[in-house]
PDB file of C-alpha atoms in Angstrom:
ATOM      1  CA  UNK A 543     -14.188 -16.350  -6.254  1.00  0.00           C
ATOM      2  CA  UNK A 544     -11.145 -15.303  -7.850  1.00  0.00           C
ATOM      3  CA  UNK A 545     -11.979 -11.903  -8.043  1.00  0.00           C
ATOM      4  CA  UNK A 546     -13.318 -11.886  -4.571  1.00  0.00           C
ATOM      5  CA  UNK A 547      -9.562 -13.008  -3.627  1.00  0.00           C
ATOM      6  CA  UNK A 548      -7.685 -10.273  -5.515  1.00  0.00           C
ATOM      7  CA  UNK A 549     -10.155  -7.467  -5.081  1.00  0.00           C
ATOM      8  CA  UNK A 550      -9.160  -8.039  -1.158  1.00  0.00           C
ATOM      9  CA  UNK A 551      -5.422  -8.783  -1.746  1.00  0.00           C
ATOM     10  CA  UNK A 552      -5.906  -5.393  -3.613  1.00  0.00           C
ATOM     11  CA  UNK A 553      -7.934  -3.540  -0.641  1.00  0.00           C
ATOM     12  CA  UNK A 554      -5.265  -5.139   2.031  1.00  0.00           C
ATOM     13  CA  UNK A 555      -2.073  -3.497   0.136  1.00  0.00           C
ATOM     14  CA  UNK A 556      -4.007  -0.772   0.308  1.00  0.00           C
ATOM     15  CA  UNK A 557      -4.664  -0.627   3.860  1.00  0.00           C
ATOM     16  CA  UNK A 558      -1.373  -1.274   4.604  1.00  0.00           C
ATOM     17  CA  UNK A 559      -0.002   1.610   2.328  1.00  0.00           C
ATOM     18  CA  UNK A 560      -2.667   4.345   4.038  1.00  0.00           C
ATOM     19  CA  UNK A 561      -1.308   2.975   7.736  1.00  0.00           C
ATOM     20  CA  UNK A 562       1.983   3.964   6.351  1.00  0.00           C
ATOM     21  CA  UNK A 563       1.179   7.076   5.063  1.00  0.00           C
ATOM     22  CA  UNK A 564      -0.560   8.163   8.288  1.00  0.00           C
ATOM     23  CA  UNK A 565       2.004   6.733  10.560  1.00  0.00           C
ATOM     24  CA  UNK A 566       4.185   9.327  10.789  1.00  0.00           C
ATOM     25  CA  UNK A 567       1.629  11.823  12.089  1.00  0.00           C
ATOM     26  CA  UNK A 568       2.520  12.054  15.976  1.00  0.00           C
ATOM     27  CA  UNK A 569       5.867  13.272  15.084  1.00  0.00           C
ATOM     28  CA  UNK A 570       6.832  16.956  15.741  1.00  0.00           C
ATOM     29  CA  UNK A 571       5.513  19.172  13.201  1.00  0.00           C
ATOM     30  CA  UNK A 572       9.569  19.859  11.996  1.00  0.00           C
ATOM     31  CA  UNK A 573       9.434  16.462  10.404  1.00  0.00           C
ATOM     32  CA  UNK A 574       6.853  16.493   8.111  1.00  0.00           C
ATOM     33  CA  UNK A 575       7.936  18.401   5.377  1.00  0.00           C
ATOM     34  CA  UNK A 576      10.558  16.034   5.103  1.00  0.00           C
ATOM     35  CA  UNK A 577       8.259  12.963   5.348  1.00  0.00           C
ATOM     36  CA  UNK A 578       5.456  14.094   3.403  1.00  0.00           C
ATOM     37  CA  UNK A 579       7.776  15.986   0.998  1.00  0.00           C
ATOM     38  CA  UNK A 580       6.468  16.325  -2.598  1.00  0.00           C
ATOM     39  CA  UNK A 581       9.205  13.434  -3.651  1.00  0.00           C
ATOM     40  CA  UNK A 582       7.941  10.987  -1.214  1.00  0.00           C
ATOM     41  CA  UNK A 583       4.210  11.367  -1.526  1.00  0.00           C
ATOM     42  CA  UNK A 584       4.543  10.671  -5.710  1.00  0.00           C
ATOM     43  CA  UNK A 585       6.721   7.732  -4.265  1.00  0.00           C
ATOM     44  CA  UNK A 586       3.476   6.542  -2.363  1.00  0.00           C
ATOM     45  CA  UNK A 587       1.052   7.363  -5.083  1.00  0.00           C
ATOM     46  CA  UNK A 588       3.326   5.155  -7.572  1.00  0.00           C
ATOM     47  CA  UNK A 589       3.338   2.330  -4.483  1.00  0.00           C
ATOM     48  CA  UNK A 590      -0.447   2.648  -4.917  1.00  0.00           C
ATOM     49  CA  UNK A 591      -0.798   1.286  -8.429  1.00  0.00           C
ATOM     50  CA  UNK A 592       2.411  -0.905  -8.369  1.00  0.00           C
ATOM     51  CA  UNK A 593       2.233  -2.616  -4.874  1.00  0.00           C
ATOM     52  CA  UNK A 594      -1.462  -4.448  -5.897  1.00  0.00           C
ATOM     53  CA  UNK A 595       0.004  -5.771  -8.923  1.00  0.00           C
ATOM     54  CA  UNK A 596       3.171  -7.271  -7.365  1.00  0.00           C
ATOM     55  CA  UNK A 597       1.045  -8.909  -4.055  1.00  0.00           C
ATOM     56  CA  UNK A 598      -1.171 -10.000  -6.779  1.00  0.00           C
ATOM     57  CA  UNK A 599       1.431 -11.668  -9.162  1.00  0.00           C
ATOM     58  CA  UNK A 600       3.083 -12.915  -5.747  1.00  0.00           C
ATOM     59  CA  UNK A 601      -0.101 -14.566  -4.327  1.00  0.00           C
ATOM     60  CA  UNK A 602      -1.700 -15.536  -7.179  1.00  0.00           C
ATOM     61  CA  UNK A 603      -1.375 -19.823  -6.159  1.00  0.00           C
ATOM     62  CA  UNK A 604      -3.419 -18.657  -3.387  1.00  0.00           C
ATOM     63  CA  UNK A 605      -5.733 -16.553  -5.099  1.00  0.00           C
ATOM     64  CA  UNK A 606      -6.292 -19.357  -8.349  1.00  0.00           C
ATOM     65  CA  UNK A 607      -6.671 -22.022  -5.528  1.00  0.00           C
ATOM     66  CA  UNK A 608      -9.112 -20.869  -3.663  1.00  0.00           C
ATOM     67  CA  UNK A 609      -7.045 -20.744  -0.416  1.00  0.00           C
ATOM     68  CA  UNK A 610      -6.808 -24.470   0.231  1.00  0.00           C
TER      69      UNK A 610
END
């Protein structure tokens, strides 16, 4: 059950990250090299491996308890 928990506190922070990636996409096409510059898109690949481990750490009572 644990790993159950984590795998989708993992798959969440990912979700969330890919919503922000993709968020900016309606804006004029002016913006985005600025947005998706080389800079910020290693930024969001980094957020990818970091981000799971910190909501993990951060939520682990709830993960170890079983959510009661």
């Amino acid at each position: 059950m644990v790993a159950a928990r984590m795998a989708a506190a993992v798959l969440v922070t990912w979700a969330a990250l890919i919503a922000l990636l993709l968020a900016p996409s309606p804006l004029p096409e002016d913006w985005r090299y600025y947005i998706y510059s080389p800079a910020s898109v290693g930024l969001w690949l980094l957020a990818m491996l970091i981000a799971p481990i910190v909501v993990c750490t951060v939520k682990w009572p709830w993960i170890k308890s079983g959510g009661r």
